[in-house]
mmCIF file of C-alpha atoms in Angstrom:
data_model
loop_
_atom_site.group_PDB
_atom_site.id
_atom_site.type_symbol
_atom_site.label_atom_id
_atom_site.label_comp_id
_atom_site.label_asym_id
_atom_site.label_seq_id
_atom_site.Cartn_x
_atom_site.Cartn_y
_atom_site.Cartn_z
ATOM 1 C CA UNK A 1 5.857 -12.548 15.041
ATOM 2 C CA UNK A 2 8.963 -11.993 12.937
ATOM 3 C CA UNK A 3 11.481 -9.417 14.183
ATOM 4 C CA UNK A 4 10.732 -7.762 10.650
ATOM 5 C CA UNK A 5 6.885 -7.334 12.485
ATOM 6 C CA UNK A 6 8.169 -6.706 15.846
ATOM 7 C CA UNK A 7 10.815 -3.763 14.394
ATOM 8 C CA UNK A 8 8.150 -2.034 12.993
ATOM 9 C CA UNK A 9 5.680 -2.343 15.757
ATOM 10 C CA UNK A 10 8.103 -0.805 17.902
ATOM 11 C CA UNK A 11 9.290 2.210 15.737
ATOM 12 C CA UNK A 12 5.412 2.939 15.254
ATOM 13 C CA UNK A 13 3.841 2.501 19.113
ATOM 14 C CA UNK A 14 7.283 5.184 20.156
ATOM 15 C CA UNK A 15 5.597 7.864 17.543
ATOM 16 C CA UNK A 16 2.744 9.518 18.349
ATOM 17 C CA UNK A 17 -1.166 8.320 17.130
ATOM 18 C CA UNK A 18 -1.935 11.121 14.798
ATOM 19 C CA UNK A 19 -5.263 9.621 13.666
ATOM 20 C CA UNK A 20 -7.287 9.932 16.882
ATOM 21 C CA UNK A 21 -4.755 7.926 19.192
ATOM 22 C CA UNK A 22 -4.877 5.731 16.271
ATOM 23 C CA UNK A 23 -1.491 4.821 14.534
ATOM 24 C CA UNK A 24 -0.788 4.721 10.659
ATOM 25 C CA UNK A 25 2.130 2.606 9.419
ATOM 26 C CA UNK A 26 2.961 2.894 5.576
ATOM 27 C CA UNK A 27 4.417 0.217 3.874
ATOM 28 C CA UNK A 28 5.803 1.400 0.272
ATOM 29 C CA UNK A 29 8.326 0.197 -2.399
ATOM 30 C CA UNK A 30 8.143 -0.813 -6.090
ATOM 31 C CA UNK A 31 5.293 -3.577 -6.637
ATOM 32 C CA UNK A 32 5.659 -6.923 -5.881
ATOM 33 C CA UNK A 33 8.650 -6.045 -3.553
ATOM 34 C CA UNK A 34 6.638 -7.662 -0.429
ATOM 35 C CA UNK A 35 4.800 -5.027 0.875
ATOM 36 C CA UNK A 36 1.380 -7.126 0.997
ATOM 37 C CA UNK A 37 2.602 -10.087 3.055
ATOM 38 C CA UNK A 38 4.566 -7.516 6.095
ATOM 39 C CA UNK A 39 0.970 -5.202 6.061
ATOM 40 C CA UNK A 40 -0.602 -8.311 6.602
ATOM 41 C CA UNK A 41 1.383 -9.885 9.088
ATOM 42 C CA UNK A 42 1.275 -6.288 11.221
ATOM 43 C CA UNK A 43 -2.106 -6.827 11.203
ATOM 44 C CA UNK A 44 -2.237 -10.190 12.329
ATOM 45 C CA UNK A 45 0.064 -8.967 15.342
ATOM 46 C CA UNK A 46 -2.286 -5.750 16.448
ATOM 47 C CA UNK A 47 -5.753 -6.818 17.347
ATOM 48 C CA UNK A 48 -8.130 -4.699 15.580
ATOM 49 C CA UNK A 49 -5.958 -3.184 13.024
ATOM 50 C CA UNK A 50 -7.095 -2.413 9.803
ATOM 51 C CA UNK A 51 -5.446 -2.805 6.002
ATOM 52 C CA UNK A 52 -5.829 -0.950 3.315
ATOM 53 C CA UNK A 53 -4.264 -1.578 -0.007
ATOM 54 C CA UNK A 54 -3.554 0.879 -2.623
ATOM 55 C CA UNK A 55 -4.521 -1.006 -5.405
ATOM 56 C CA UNK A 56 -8.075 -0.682 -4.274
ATOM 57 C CA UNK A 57 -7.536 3.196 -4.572
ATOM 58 C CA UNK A 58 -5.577 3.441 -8.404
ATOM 59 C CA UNK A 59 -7.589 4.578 -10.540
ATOM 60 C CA UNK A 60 -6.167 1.978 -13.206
ATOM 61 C CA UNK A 61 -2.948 1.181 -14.433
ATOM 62 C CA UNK A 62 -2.153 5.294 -15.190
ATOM 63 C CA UNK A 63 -3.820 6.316 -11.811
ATOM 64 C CA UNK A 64 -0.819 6.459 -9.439
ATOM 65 C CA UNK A 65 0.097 9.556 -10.225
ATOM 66 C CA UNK A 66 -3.209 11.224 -10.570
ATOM 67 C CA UNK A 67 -5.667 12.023 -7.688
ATOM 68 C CA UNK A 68 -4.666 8.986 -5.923
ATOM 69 C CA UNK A 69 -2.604 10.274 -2.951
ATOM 70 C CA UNK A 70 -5.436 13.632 -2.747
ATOM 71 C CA UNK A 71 -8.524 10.925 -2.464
ATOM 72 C CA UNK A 72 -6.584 8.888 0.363
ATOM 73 C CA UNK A 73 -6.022 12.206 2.520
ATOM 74 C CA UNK A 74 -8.905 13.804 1.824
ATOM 75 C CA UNK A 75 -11.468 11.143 2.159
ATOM 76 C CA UNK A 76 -9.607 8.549 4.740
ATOM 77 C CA UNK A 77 -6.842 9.835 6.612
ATOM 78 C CA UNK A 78 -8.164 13.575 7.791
ATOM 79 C CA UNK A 79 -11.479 11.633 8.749
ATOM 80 C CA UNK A 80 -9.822 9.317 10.799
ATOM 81 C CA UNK A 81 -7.623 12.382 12.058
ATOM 82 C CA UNK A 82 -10.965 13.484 13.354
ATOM 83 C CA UNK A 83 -11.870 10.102 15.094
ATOM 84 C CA UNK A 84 -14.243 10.022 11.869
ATOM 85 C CA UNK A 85 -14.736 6.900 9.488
ATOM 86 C CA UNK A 86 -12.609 7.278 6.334
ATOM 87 C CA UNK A 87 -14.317 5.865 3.154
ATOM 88 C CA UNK A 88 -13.065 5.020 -0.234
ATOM 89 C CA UNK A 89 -14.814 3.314 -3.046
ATOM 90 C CA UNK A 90 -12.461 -0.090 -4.468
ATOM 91 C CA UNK A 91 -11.387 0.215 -7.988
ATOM 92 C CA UNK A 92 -11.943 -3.213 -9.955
ATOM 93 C CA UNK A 93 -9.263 -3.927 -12.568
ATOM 94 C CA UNK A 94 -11.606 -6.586 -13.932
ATOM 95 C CA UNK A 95 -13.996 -4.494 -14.786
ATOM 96 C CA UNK A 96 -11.916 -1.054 -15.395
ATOM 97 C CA UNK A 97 -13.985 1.422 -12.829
ATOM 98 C CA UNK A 98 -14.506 2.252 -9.646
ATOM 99 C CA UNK A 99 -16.893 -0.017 -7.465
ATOM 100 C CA UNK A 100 -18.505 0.013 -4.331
ATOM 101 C CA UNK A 101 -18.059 2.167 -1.415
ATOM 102 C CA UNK A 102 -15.777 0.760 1.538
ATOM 103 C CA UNK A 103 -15.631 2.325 4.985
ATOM 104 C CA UNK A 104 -12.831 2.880 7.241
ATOM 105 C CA UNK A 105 -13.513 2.940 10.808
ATOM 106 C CA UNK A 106 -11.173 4.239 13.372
ATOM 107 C CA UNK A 107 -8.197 1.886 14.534
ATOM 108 C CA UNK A 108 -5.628 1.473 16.856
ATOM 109 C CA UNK A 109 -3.683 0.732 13.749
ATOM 110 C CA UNK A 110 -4.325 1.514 9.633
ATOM 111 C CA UNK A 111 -2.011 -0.369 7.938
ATOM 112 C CA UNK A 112 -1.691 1.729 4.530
ATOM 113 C CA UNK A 113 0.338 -0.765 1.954
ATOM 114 C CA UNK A 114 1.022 -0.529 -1.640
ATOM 115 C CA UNK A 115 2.859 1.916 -3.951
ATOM 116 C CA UNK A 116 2.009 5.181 -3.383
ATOM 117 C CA UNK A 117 1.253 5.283 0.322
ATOM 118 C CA UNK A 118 4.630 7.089 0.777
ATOM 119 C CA UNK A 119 2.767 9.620 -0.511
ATOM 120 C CA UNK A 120 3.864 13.341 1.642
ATOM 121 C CA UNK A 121 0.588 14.687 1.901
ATOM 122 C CA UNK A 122 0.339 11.730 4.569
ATOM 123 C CA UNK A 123 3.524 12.415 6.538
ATOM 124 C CA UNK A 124 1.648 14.873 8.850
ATOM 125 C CA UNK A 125 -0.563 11.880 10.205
ATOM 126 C CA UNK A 126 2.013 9.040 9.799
ATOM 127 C CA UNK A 127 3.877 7.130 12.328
ATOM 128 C CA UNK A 128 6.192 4.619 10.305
ATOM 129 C CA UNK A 129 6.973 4.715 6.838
ATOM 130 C CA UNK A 130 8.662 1.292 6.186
ATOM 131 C CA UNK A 131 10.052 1.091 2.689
ATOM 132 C CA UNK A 132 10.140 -2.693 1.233
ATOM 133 C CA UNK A 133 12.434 -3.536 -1.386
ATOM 134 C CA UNK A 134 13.705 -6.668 -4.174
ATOM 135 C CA UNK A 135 15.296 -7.434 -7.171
ATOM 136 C CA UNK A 136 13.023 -6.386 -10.398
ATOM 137 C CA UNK A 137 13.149 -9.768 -12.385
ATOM 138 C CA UNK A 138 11.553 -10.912 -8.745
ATOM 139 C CA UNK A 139 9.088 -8.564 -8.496
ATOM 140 C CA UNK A 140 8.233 -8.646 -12.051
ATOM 141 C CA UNK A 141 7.174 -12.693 -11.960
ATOM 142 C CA UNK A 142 5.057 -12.347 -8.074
ATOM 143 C CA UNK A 143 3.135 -9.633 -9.823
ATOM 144 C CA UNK A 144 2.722 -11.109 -13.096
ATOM 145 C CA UNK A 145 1.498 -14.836 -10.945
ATOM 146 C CA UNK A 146 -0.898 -12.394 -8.647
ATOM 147 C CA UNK A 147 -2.388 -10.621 -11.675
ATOM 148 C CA UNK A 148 -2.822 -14.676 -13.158
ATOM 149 C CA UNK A 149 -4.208 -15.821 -10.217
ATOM 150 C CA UNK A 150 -6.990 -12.529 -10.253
ATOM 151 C CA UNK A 151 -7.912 -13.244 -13.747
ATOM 152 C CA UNK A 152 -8.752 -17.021 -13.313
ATOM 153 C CA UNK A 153 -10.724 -16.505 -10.246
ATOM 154 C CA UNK A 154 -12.761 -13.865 -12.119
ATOM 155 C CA UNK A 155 -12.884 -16.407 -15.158
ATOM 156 C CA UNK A 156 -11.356 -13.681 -16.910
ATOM 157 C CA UNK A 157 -8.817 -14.380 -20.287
ATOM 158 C CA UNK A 158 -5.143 -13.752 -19.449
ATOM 159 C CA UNK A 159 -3.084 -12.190 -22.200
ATOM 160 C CA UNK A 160 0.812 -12.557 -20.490
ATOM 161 C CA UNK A 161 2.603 -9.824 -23.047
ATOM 162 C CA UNK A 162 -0.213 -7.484 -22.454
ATOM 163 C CA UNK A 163 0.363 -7.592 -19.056
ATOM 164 C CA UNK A 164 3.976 -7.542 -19.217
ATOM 165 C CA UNK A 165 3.401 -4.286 -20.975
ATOM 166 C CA UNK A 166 1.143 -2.944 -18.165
ATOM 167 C CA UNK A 167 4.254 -3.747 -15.453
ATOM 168 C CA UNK A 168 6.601 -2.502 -17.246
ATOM 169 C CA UNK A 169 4.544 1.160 -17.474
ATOM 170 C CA UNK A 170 3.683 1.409 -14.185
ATOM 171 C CA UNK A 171 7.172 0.030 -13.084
ATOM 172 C CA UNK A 172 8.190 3.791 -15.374
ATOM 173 C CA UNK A 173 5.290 5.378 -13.494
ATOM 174 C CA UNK A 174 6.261 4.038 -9.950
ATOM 175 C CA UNK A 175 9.736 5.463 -10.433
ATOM 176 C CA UNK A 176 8.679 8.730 -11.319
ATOM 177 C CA UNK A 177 6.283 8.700 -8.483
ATOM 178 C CA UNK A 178 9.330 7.724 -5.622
ATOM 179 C CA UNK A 179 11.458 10.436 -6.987
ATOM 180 C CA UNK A 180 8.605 13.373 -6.533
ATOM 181 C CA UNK A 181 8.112 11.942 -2.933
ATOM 182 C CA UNK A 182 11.773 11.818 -1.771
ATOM 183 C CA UNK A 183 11.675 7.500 -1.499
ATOM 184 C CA UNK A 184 13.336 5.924 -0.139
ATOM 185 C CA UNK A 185 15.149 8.485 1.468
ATOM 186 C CA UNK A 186 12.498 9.041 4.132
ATOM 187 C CA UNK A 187 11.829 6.051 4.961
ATOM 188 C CA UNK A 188 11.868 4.777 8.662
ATOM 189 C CA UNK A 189 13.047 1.636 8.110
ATOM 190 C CA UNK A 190 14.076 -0.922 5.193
ATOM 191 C CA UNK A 191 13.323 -4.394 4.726
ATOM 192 C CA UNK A 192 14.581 -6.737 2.310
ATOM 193 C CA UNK A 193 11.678 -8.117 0.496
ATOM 194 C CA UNK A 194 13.607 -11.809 -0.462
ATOM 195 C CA UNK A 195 13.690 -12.823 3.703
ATOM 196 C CA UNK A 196 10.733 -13.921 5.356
ATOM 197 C CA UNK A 197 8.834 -10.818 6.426
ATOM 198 C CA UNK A 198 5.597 -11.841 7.599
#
């Protein structure tokens, strides 16, 4: 465990559970910052833990600033609040649309990572907010080789400026979306996405 992980893990299990006893830990910051590889690695380090990404719950490239933050509280978090399961059906970017239906059982831990889960409609239930951060020319190129690597597996034909054009929309998008929600200001704690996090 790094002492990235063990920070974290610390900050959260002094808050209180707010989902049932359960603990939720937010990981945001701009994409491709290194928020996927720290939600993992808390994971890894709390048995039974669960992850959830936020690019399952976009509703496309235009959908972080839609309905995306109402659909996590309403139809996850306040279930789980409730010592419910949460559900949430998994957008494919492949395909454009919404797919199947994914539940969310209760957890000692729900790892919520991606931009967006900053969101303050979740504050109420949250016990760390960790805000991850890097350099944009970094982020730009791990989100560019992620979105490469999704497109061959799915067999899928890459068009690089296209893409480029998506990033650098949602880049204008994510900005817009961490000054409505006060980030990173409110953030718990920072981490330097360029170290070893996970």
């Amino acid at each position: 465990m790094t002492d990235v992980v063990a920070a974290v893990l610390e900050h959260a299990r002094a808050r209180p559970g707010r989902l049932a006893g359960g603990r939720l830990v937010c990981v945001d910051g701009p994409a491709g910052s290194g928020k996927t590889t720290l939600a993992t690695a808390l994971a890894e380090a709390v048995p039974g833990a669960v992850v959830l990404h936020m690019d399952d719950m976009y509703d496309g490239w235009s959908g972080l600033n839609g309905d995306t933050g109402a659909r996590l509280h309403d139809q996850v978090v306040v279930p789980l609040a409730a010592g419910e399961t949460g559900h949430y059906r998994r957008y494919d970017w492949v395909l454009g649309a919404f797919a199947e239906r994914h539940d969310v059982p209760p957890s000692p831990l729900l790892v919520l990572e991606g931009v967006g889960s900053g969101d303050r409609a979740l504050a109420p239930y949250r016990s760390t907010l960790v805000w991850v951060s890097a350099p944009d020319d970094l982020r730009l190129e791990r989100g560019l080789a992620r979105d490469r690597a999704l497109y061959a597996r799915e067999g899928e034909p890459w068009d690089e400026a296209g893409h480029r054009a998506l990033w650098a929309g949602f880049m204008v998008d994510e900005a817009r979306f961490f000054a409505a929600h006060g980030l990173p200001g409110t953030a718990d704690l920072r981490v330097d996405g360029t170290r070893t996090i996970g």
